[in-house]
Amino acid sequence: MIEANESQPLRLLTVTAHPHDVTYTLGTSAHHIERGDSVTVVSLSDGVTTHDEELEDEMRKPASERRAEILQRPRSEQAIRKQGELEGVCALFGIEDARVLPFPDNPLEPSSSKILSELTDVLHEIRPHIVITHAPYNYPYKNMTSLWDNDHSLAGQLVARAMQRAAQADAGRGRSPLHVAQVYYIGAEFGWTDIDLFVDISDQVARRIEAEALYETQGHTSEFSRKRIEAFAGYHGWFGRTGYAEAFIRERAQTSDYLTVTPNDLSSATQTGRETLDRIGQFESGRADGDAR
Ligand SMILES: [Zn+2]
């Protein structure tokens, strides 16, 4: 449960590996912005290597048919397009501060002192109460743990190291120590039994579909975008006993004077079977664009 604090707006910082990864958190961020909290989004990389569908398609052609303008396109040109996509997507949900750090992806450089230093600067600048990022570990595959880190778990590790740095008093630069109150890992790549919190984003689904379709550099069509949100947000909504949800895993247990129970949990406990079916059975894809706003 994310405790509302009426007297103090919360500062959220979302740090992802690539510009697209933020999508799994946007409905949640919109709810925070609606109640007066602030949200900053940082992608650690430009995301150009992971998704360059145009280049892939071009390289599948016979050498004589490949177009020079695609093959020789500078990385910076694609990076600017992807940054524009991130900013446009964040703006849909009211997020005005969306940044892309100028580092390559796939692989992210795990020992990069430059990434760590820039990220530590961002932590000191924003001084977030809540950080949302990737888990610094891999999901087990066939009960085995992968020793090969992908960009997402590497990003989670970089964020953990930057938070460790920011927590130390830095007299030389006049920085007071920063202790982040809670860290939420993006749960999209994990099974539902690993999830600690489902945020009901049923009111944000039309926007999530719209956002997904804005990633033109990844080749997203409106049909693909609908399917993706139905499959991912619909899957987590199913297990969160609602239409659509975003899933999070807490870095550590909460401390409270009381046991926590959310208004959503209390409402679910008292609703009729019919109401439960209606809530879970919300179906965004059948509606026209924008109808669910
Ligand atoms: Zn990614």
mmCIF file of C-alpha atoms and ligand atoms in Angstrom:
data_model
loop_
_atom_site.group_PDB
_atom_site.id
_atom_site.type_symbol
_atom_site.label_atom_id
_atom_site.label_comp_id
_atom_site.label_asym_id
_atom_site.label_seq_id
_atom_site.Cartn_x
_atom_site.Cartn_y
_atom_site.Cartn_z
ATOM 1 C CA MET A 1 0.000 0.000 0.000
ATOM 2 C CA ILE A 2 1.362 3.429 -0.918
ATOM 3 C CA GLU A 3 0.373 5.519 2.072
ATOM 4 C CA ALA A 4 -1.141 8.861 1.157
ATOM 5 C CA ASN A 5 0.439 11.709 3.041
ATOM 6 C CA GLU A 6 -1.927 14.654 2.897
ATOM 7 C CA SER A 7 0.512 17.212 4.269
ATOM 8 C CA GLN A 8 3.503 16.398 2.106
ATOM 9 C CA PRO A 9 3.435 15.769 -1.645
ATOM 10 C CA LEU A 10 5.648 12.838 -2.559
ATOM 11 C CA ARG A 11 8.454 12.981 -5.087
ATOM 12 C CA LEU A 12 8.678 9.913 -7.329
ATOM 13 C CA LEU A 13 11.676 9.036 -9.498
ATOM 14 C CA THR A 14 11.284 6.305 -12.119
ATOM 15 C CA VAL A 15 14.549 4.971 -13.570
ATOM 16 C CA THR A 16 14.436 2.519 -16.473
ATOM 17 C CA ALA A 17 16.940 0.844 -18.779
ATOM 18 C CA HIS A 18 15.229 1.921 -22.034
ATOM 19 C CA PRO A 19 12.729 4.609 -23.071
ATOM 20 C CA HIS A 20 9.874 2.108 -23.470
ATOM 21 C CA ASP A 21 10.146 0.500 -20.023
ATOM 22 C CA VAL A 22 8.436 3.426 -18.328
ATOM 23 C CA THR A 23 5.086 2.368 -19.805
ATOM 24 C CA TYR A 24 4.558 -0.282 -17.092
ATOM 25 C CA THR A 25 4.414 2.506 -14.482
ATOM 26 C CA LEU A 26 2.506 5.308 -16.226
ATOM 27 C CA GLY A 27 -1.021 4.672 -14.950
ATOM 28 C CA THR A 28 0.352 4.604 -11.412
ATOM 29 C CA SER A 29 2.295 7.827 -12.002
ATOM 30 C CA ALA A 30 -0.839 9.517 -13.367
ATOM 31 C CA HIS A 31 -2.647 8.730 -10.092
ATOM 32 C CA HIS A 32 0.207 10.289 -8.100
ATOM 33 C CA ILE A 33 0.243 13.418 -10.258
ATOM 34 C CA GLU A 34 -3.545 13.747 -9.850
ATOM 35 C CA ARG A 35 -3.121 13.953 -6.075
ATOM 36 C CA GLY A 36 -0.292 16.515 -6.261
ATOM 37 C CA ASP A 37 2.844 14.357 -6.188
ATOM 38 C CA SER A 38 5.685 14.923 -8.652
ATOM 39 C CA VAL A 39 7.124 12.329 -11.041
ATOM 40 C CA THR A 40 10.480 12.428 -12.816
ATOM 41 C CA VAL A 41 11.345 9.766 -15.403
ATOM 42 C CA VAL A 42 14.917 8.876 -16.374
ATOM 43 C CA SER A 43 15.931 6.346 -19.029
ATOM 44 C CA LEU A 44 19.543 5.284 -18.480
ATOM 45 C CA SER A 45 20.068 4.662 -22.200
ATOM 46 C CA ASP A 46 18.877 5.961 -25.556
ATOM 47 C CA GLY A 47 17.417 2.527 -26.353
ATOM 48 C CA VAL A 48 18.673 2.644 -29.944
ATOM 49 C CA THR A 49 20.349 -0.795 -30.023
ATOM 50 C CA THR A 50 17.468 -2.768 -28.509
ATOM 51 C CA HIS A 51 14.835 -1.604 -30.973
ATOM 52 C CA ASP A 52 15.920 -0.627 -34.452
ATOM 53 C CA GLU A 53 13.352 -2.535 -36.471
ATOM 54 C CA GLU A 54 13.993 -0.500 -39.622
ATOM 55 C CA LEU A 55 17.689 -1.448 -39.611
ATOM 56 C CA GLU A 56 16.868 -5.102 -38.898
ATOM 57 C CA ASP A 57 14.430 -5.205 -41.816
ATOM 58 C CA GLU A 58 16.955 -3.528 -44.073
ATOM 59 C CA MET A 59 19.680 -6.036 -43.166
ATOM 60 C CA ARG A 60 17.358 -8.940 -44.048
ATOM 61 C CA LYS A 61 17.298 -7.730 -47.642
ATOM 62 C CA PRO A 62 19.932 -8.744 -50.203
ATOM 63 C CA ALA A 63 22.943 -6.435 -49.913
ATOM 64 C CA SER A 64 22.164 -4.761 -53.230
ATOM 65 C CA GLU A 65 18.672 -3.692 -52.057
ATOM 66 C CA ARG A 66 19.653 -2.139 -48.737
ATOM 67 C CA ARG A 67 19.023 1.587 -48.556
ATOM 68 C CA ALA A 68 22.050 3.689 -47.630
ATOM 69 C CA GLU A 69 19.967 6.243 -45.682
ATOM 70 C CA ILE A 70 18.900 3.517 -43.216
ATOM 71 C CA LEU A 71 22.317 1.825 -42.975
ATOM 72 C CA GLN A 72 24.219 5.062 -42.493
ATOM 73 C CA ARG A 73 21.715 6.804 -40.260
ATOM 74 C CA PRO A 74 23.580 8.283 -37.293
ATOM 75 C CA ARG A 75 22.734 6.878 -33.859
ATOM 76 C CA SER A 76 21.982 10.392 -32.629
ATOM 77 C CA GLU A 77 19.103 10.688 -35.116
ATOM 78 C CA GLN A 78 17.373 7.578 -33.743
ATOM 79 C CA ALA A 79 18.171 8.656 -30.184
ATOM 80 C CA ILE A 80 16.377 11.970 -30.751
ATOM 81 C CA ARG A 81 13.303 10.155 -32.166
ATOM 82 C CA LYS A 82 13.210 7.842 -29.145
ATOM 83 C CA GLN A 83 13.615 10.717 -26.706
ATOM 84 C CA GLY A 84 10.695 12.444 -28.455
ATOM 85 C CA GLU A 85 8.590 9.292 -28.058
ATOM 86 C CA LEU A 86 9.386 9.110 -24.332
ATOM 87 C CA GLU A 87 8.528 12.762 -23.797
ATOM 88 C CA GLY A 88 5.269 12.424 -25.749
ATOM 89 C CA VAL A 89 4.221 9.325 -23.854
ATOM 90 C CA CYS A 90 5.030 10.856 -20.456
ATOM 91 C CA ALA A 91 3.130 14.050 -21.373
ATOM 92 C CA LEU A 92 -0.031 11.961 -21.955
ATOM 93 C CA PHE A 93 0.037 11.103 -18.241
ATOM 94 C CA GLY A 94 0.962 14.607 -17.033
ATOM 95 C CA ILE A 95 4.694 13.894 -16.545
ATOM 96 C CA GLU A 96 6.658 16.943 -17.638
ATOM 97 C CA ASP A 97 10.139 15.875 -16.508
ATOM 98 C CA ALA A 98 11.288 12.976 -18.740
ATOM 99 C CA ARG A 99 15.005 12.545 -19.390
ATOM 100 C CA VAL A 100 17.186 10.236 -21.451
ATOM 101 C CA LEU A 101 20.808 9.844 -20.340
ATOM 102 C CA PRO A 102 23.251 9.717 -23.283
ATOM 103 C CA PHE A 103 24.409 6.117 -22.873
ATOM 104 C CA PRO A 104 24.148 3.151 -25.258
ATOM 105 C CA ASP A 105 22.054 0.070 -24.445
ATOM 106 C CA ASN A 106 22.242 -3.648 -25.016
ATOM 107 C CA PRO A 107 24.430 -3.954 -23.105
ATOM 108 C CA LEU A 108 24.287 -1.174 -20.548
ATOM 109 C CA GLU A 109 27.778 -0.827 -19.129
ATOM 110 C CA PRO A 110 27.374 -2.171 -15.570
ATOM 111 C CA SER A 111 30.599 -0.685 -14.198
ATOM 112 C CA SER A 112 30.123 2.673 -15.869
ATOM 113 C CA SER A 113 31.264 5.373 -13.462
ATOM 114 C CA LYS A 114 29.668 7.961 -15.764
ATOM 115 C CA ILE A 115 26.181 6.414 -15.488
ATOM 116 C CA LEU A 116 26.592 6.070 -11.717
ATOM 117 C CA SER A 117 27.765 9.625 -11.347
ATOM 118 C CA GLU A 118 24.910 11.086 -13.453
ATOM 119 C CA LEU A 119 22.339 8.971 -11.665
ATOM 120 C CA THR A 120 23.674 9.977 -8.249
ATOM 121 C CA ASP A 121 23.407 13.634 -9.333
ATOM 122 C CA VAL A 122 19.758 13.061 -10.343
ATOM 123 C CA LEU A 123 19.013 11.424 -6.962
ATOM 124 C CA HIS A 124 20.469 14.417 -5.121
ATOM 125 C CA GLU A 125 18.594 16.847 -7.378
ATOM 126 C CA ILE A 126 15.179 15.184 -7.057
ATOM 127 C CA ARG A 127 15.586 13.701 -3.546
ATOM 128 C CA PRO A 128 12.778 11.188 -4.206
ATOM 129 C CA HIS A 129 10.663 9.604 -1.479
ATOM 130 C CA ILE A 130 9.899 6.696 -3.824
ATOM 131 C CA VAL A 131 12.079 5.184 -6.533
ATOM 132 C CA ILE A 132 10.538 2.922 -9.183
ATOM 133 C CA THR A 133 13.006 0.835 -11.170
ATOM 134 C CA HIS A 134 13.815 -2.657 -12.433
ATOM 135 C CA ALA A 135 14.580 -5.484 -10.010
ATOM 136 C CA PRO A 136 18.362 -5.943 -9.715
ATOM 137 C CA TYR A 137 17.922 -9.690 -10.251
ATOM 138 C CA ASN A 138 16.669 -11.977 -13.006
ATOM 139 C CA TYR A 139 13.438 -13.936 -12.978
ATOM 140 C CA PRO A 140 14.310 -17.628 -12.560
ATOM 141 C CA TYR A 141 13.944 -19.690 -15.700
ATOM 142 C CA LYS A 142 13.067 -23.377 -15.185
ATOM 143 C CA ASN A 143 14.103 -22.893 -11.541
ATOM 144 C CA MET A 144 17.538 -21.762 -12.652
ATOM 145 C CA THR A 145 19.060 -18.348 -11.988
ATOM 146 C CA SER A 146 20.658 -16.728 -14.985
ATOM 147 C CA LEU A 147 24.215 -15.503 -14.548
ATOM 148 C CA TRP A 148 23.734 -13.370 -17.643
ATOM 149 C CA ASP A 149 22.255 -10.020 -16.710
ATOM 150 C CA ASN A 150 20.032 -8.230 -19.196
ATOM 151 C CA ASP A 151 19.746 -4.438 -19.400
ATOM 152 C CA HIS A 152 16.771 -4.419 -17.022
ATOM 153 C CA SER A 153 18.482 -6.191 -14.118
ATOM 154 C CA LEU A 154 21.691 -4.247 -14.865
ATOM 155 C CA ALA A 155 19.700 -1.011 -14.602
ATOM 156 C CA GLY A 156 18.287 -2.200 -11.252
ATOM 157 C CA GLN A 157 21.831 -2.862 -10.036
ATOM 158 C CA LEU A 158 23.045 0.562 -11.204
ATOM 159 C CA VAL A 159 20.149 2.257 -9.382
ATOM 160 C CA ALA A 160 20.928 0.299 -6.192
ATOM 161 C CA ARG A 161 24.564 1.380 -6.354
ATOM 162 C CA ALA A 162 23.629 5.006 -7.028
ATOM 163 C CA MET A 163 21.245 4.969 -4.024
ATOM 164 C CA GLN A 164 24.084 3.495 -1.910
ATOM 165 C CA ARG A 165 26.301 6.422 -2.967
ATOM 166 C CA ALA A 166 23.615 9.024 -2.408
ATOM 167 C CA ALA A 167 23.010 7.693 1.115
ATOM 168 C CA GLN A 168 26.529 8.671 2.149
ATOM 169 C CA ALA A 169 27.212 12.153 3.489
ATOM 170 C CA ASP A 170 29.320 14.088 0.976
ATOM 171 C CA ALA A 171 30.955 16.984 2.821
ATOM 172 C CA GLY A 172 33.166 17.854 -0.162
ATOM 173 C CA ARG A 173 30.148 18.638 -2.376
ATOM 174 C CA GLY A 174 27.874 19.809 0.429
ATOM 175 C CA ARG A 175 25.406 16.987 -0.144
ATOM 176 C CA SER A 176 23.333 15.714 2.719
ATOM 177 C CA PRO A 177 22.716 11.964 2.688
ATOM 178 C CA LEU A 178 19.632 10.757 0.822
ATOM 179 C CA HIS A 179 17.728 7.737 2.095
ATOM 180 C CA VAL A 180 14.928 6.702 -0.269
ATOM 181 C CA ALA A 181 11.858 5.734 1.774
ATOM 182 C CA GLN A 182 10.663 2.914 -0.477
ATOM 183 C CA VAL A 183 11.789 1.271 -3.724
ATOM 184 C CA TYR A 184 9.289 -0.437 -6.008
ATOM 185 C CA TYR A 185 10.496 -2.797 -8.722
ATOM 186 C CA ILE A 186 8.546 -2.984 -11.991
ATOM 187 C CA GLY A 187 6.667 -6.285 -11.832
ATOM 188 C CA ALA A 188 5.800 -6.659 -15.531
ATOM 189 C CA GLU A 189 8.369 -9.393 -16.166
ATOM 190 C CA PHE A 190 7.542 -11.418 -13.054
ATOM 191 C CA GLY A 191 4.905 -13.993 -12.276
ATOM 192 C CA TRP A 192 1.873 -12.811 -10.332
ATOM 193 C CA THR A 193 2.892 -14.749 -7.192
ATOM 194 C CA ASP A 194 5.993 -12.530 -6.914
ATOM 195 C CA ILE A 195 3.962 -9.314 -6.921
ATOM 196 C CA ASP A 196 3.498 -7.266 -3.717
ATOM 197 C CA LEU A 197 1.197 -4.561 -5.039
ATOM 198 C CA PHE A 198 -1.264 -4.276 -7.911
ATOM 199 C CA VAL A 199 -2.153 -0.658 -8.706
ATOM 200 C CA ASP A 200 -5.612 -0.501 -10.295
ATOM 201 C CA ILE A 201 -5.154 1.479 -13.523
ATOM 202 C CA SER A 202 -8.499 0.630 -15.120
ATOM 203 C CA ASP A 203 -9.170 4.373 -15.491
ATOM 204 C CA GLN A 204 -5.898 4.824 -17.398
ATOM 205 C CA VAL A 205 -6.100 1.968 -19.894
ATOM 206 C CA ALA A 206 -7.159 4.025 -22.922
ATOM 207 C CA ARG A 207 -4.125 6.222 -22.326
ATOM 208 C CA ARG A 208 -1.835 3.209 -21.868
ATOM 209 C CA ILE A 209 -2.954 1.879 -25.288
ATOM 210 C CA GLU A 210 -2.508 5.313 -26.845
ATOM 211 C CA ALA A 211 0.977 5.554 -25.315
ATOM 212 C CA GLU A 212 1.990 2.130 -26.591
ATOM 213 C CA ALA A 213 1.110 3.149 -30.142
ATOM 214 C CA LEU A 214 3.339 6.231 -29.919
ATOM 215 C CA TYR A 215 6.471 4.048 -30.013
ATOM 216 C CA GLU A 216 6.768 4.233 -33.788
ATOM 217 C CA THR A 217 10.501 3.409 -33.779
ATOM 218 C CA GLN A 218 9.533 0.018 -32.299
ATOM 219 C CA GLY A 219 6.967 -0.549 -35.033
ATOM 220 C CA HIS A 220 3.956 -0.509 -32.677
ATOM 221 C CA THR A 221 0.590 -0.501 -34.430
ATOM 222 C CA SER A 222 -2.696 0.348 -32.709
ATOM 223 C CA GLU A 223 -3.758 -3.339 -32.888
ATOM 224 C CA PHE A 224 -0.489 -4.496 -31.327
ATOM 225 C CA SER A 225 -0.802 -1.819 -28.641
ATOM 226 C CA ARG A 226 -4.322 -2.947 -27.675
ATOM 227 C CA LYS A 227 -3.236 -6.576 -27.493
ATOM 228 C CA ARG A 228 -0.167 -5.756 -25.435
ATOM 229 C CA ILE A 229 -2.089 -3.791 -22.820
ATOM 230 C CA GLU A 230 -4.904 -6.364 -22.694
ATOM 231 C CA ALA A 231 -2.311 -9.116 -22.212
ATOM 232 C CA PHE A 232 -0.035 -7.405 -19.666
ATOM 233 C CA ALA A 233 -2.198 -4.942 -17.723
ATOM 234 C CA GLY A 234 -5.177 -7.298 -18.129
ATOM 235 C CA TYR A 235 -3.156 -10.227 -16.721
ATOM 236 C CA HIS A 236 -2.124 -8.272 -13.645
ATOM 237 C CA GLY A 237 -5.616 -6.842 -13.265
ATOM 238 C CA TRP A 238 -7.009 -10.389 -13.224
ATOM 239 C CA PHE A 239 -4.847 -11.339 -10.259
ATOM 240 C CA GLY A 240 -5.437 -7.951 -8.628
ATOM 241 C CA ARG A 241 -9.211 -8.623 -8.829
ATOM 242 C CA THR A 242 -9.845 -5.677 -11.141
ATOM 243 C CA GLY A 243 -9.889 -4.800 -14.849
ATOM 244 C CA TYR A 244 -6.311 -3.664 -15.388
ATOM 245 C CA ALA A 245 -3.356 -3.213 -13.074
ATOM 246 C CA GLU A 246 0.308 -2.292 -12.935
ATOM 247 C CA ALA A 247 2.394 -4.649 -10.815
ATOM 248 C CA PHE A 248 5.140 -3.816 -8.335
ATOM 249 C CA ILE A 249 7.520 -5.671 -6.043
ATOM 250 C CA ARG A 250 8.752 -3.899 -2.895
ATOM 251 C CA GLU A 251 12.484 -3.815 -2.309
ATOM 252 C CA ARG A 252 11.863 -4.238 1.418
ATOM 253 C CA ALA A 253 9.038 -4.773 3.856
ATOM 254 C CA GLN A 254 6.977 -1.822 5.058
ATOM 255 C CA THR A 255 7.088 -0.589 8.653
ATOM 256 C CA SER A 256 3.841 0.686 10.122
ATOM 257 C CA ASP A 257 2.041 1.184 13.448
ATOM 258 C CA TYR A 258 -0.829 -0.877 12.061
ATOM 259 C CA LEU A 259 -1.512 -3.693 9.669
ATOM 260 C CA THR A 260 -2.107 -2.264 6.205
ATOM 261 C CA VAL A 261 -5.239 -2.825 4.140
ATOM 262 C CA THR A 262 -6.119 -0.706 1.120
ATOM 263 C CA PRO A 263 -9.532 0.849 0.285
ATOM 264 C CA ASN A 264 -9.501 -1.389 -2.822
ATOM 265 C CA ASP A 265 -9.049 -4.519 -0.690
ATOM 266 C CA LEU A 266 -11.884 -3.450 1.650
ATOM 267 C CA SER A 267 -14.156 -2.783 -1.318
ATOM 268 C CA SER A 268 -13.320 -6.131 -2.965
ATOM 269 C CA ALA A 269 -14.122 -7.951 0.259
ATOM 270 C CA THR A 270 -17.673 -6.632 0.382
ATOM 271 C CA GLN A 271 -18.732 -6.571 -3.251
ATOM 272 C CA THR A 272 -21.175 -9.103 -4.690
ATOM 273 C CA GLY A 273 -20.179 -11.851 -7.110
ATOM 274 C CA ARG A 274 -21.834 -9.874 -9.910
ATOM 275 C CA GLU A 275 -19.837 -6.747 -8.998
ATOM 276 C CA THR A 276 -16.623 -8.776 -8.932
ATOM 277 C CA LEU A 277 -17.285 -10.152 -12.413
ATOM 278 C CA ASP A 278 -18.146 -6.692 -13.717
ATOM 279 C CA ARG A 279 -15.008 -5.179 -12.222
ATOM 280 C CA ILE A 280 -12.659 -7.865 -13.570
ATOM 281 C CA GLY A 281 -14.584 -8.078 -16.825
ATOM 282 C CA GLN A 282 -13.974 -4.473 -17.907
ATOM 283 C CA PHE A 283 -12.890 -4.717 -21.513
ATOM 284 C CA GLU A 284 -11.028 -1.800 -23.004
ATOM 285 C CA SER A 285 -10.355 -3.195 -26.466
ATOM 286 C CA GLY A 286 -13.981 -3.243 -27.506
ATOM 287 C CA ARG A 287 -14.330 0.495 -27.064
ATOM 288 C CA ALA A 288 -13.528 3.228 -29.532
ATOM 289 C CA ASP A 289 -10.353 5.238 -29.004
ATOM 290 C CA GLY A 290 -10.587 7.522 -26.003
ATOM 291 C CA ASP A 291 -14.043 6.422 -24.847
ATOM 292 C CA ALA A 292 -12.771 5.173 -21.501
ATOM 293 C CA ARG A 293 -11.182 8.441 -20.403
HETATM 294 ZN ZN ZN B 1 13.639 -2.411 -21.774
#
